[in-house]
Amino acid sequence: MKPKVTESFMPLTELVSLLKELSYSEKLLLLHFLVTELLKDSGLSPLSAQDHDRVASQGLYDSFEAAAVLAKALAEEEVATYGR
């Protein structure tokens, strides 16, 4: 069980505003950090170098390239759906 946190934190709305100001590469680094933290919290481990080679040979991208491809696809979908 985690100890009770008594210090105050920034409201989520303020945090979201700050996150929106990050550059593209900073957002990718933040995403990488968050995924790493989730993996640690869940007890899972990231792909080993051997796993990475096997996955790469299947035509998949590394995490930053995959995030860029996903971001581009989402942006295109937003334009197609909402016209912006």
XYZ file of C-alpha atoms in Angstrom:
84
model
C 0.000 0.000 0.000
C 1.311 3.428 -0.933
C 1.790 6.042 1.808
C -0.757 8.818 1.997
C 0.420 11.919 0.148
C -0.110 15.085 2.152
C 1.427 17.678 -0.127
C -0.708 19.601 -2.597
C -0.484 19.106 -6.340
C -1.212 21.230 -9.392
C -4.818 20.875 -10.571
C -5.158 18.710 -13.664
C -6.514 21.620 -15.735
C -3.333 23.616 -15.066
C -1.165 20.630 -15.895
C -2.987 20.066 -19.188
C -2.440 23.716 -20.120
C 1.285 23.358 -19.472
C 1.474 20.104 -21.417
C -0.141 21.748 -24.444
C 2.762 24.233 -24.511
C 5.372 21.484 -24.888
C 7.088 21.026 -28.221
C 6.429 17.958 -30.325
C 9.675 16.285 -29.233
C 9.041 17.139 -25.564
C 5.609 15.516 -25.815
C 7.185 12.371 -27.296
C 9.727 12.276 -24.463
C 6.922 12.711 -21.938
C 4.998 9.891 -23.588
C 8.088 7.674 -23.395
C 8.528 8.551 -19.707
C 4.883 7.811 -18.892
C 4.914 4.479 -20.717
C 8.110 3.510 -18.880
C 6.496 4.409 -15.549
C 3.375 2.401 -16.412
C 5.536 -0.580 -17.312
C 7.378 -0.329 -13.994
C 4.127 0.037 -12.036
C 2.585 -2.961 -13.769
C 5.637 -5.152 -13.278
C 6.133 -5.542 -17.025
C 9.481 -4.995 -18.652
C 10.242 -3.216 -21.918
C 11.363 -5.207 -24.938
C 14.905 -6.517 -24.727
C 17.381 -5.869 -27.537
C 16.662 -9.351 -28.896
C 12.913 -8.724 -28.807
C 13.460 -5.355 -30.468
C 15.346 -6.971 -33.350
C 12.576 -9.545 -33.785
C 9.858 -6.876 -33.705
C 11.825 -4.596 -36.034
C 12.177 -7.433 -38.513
C 8.388 -7.641 -38.591
C 8.267 -4.099 -39.979
C 7.276 -2.259 -36.801
C 8.767 1.105 -35.836
C 10.620 2.086 -32.713
C 8.540 3.940 -30.126
C 9.306 7.469 -31.329
C 8.638 6.663 -34.971
C 5.451 4.826 -34.013
C 4.293 7.813 -31.971
C 4.988 10.120 -34.913
C 3.041 7.865 -37.287
C 0.142 7.693 -34.818
C 0.147 11.473 -34.290
C 0.078 12.061 -38.057
C -2.773 9.580 -38.518
C -4.764 11.193 -35.711
C -4.199 14.662 -37.166
C -5.351 13.483 -40.598
C -8.414 11.850 -39.053
C -9.222 15.073 -37.189
C -9.031 17.062 -40.434
C -11.202 14.507 -42.219
C -13.747 14.428 -39.376
C -13.848 18.035 -38.183
C -12.269 19.966 -41.042
C -9.510 21.426 -38.875
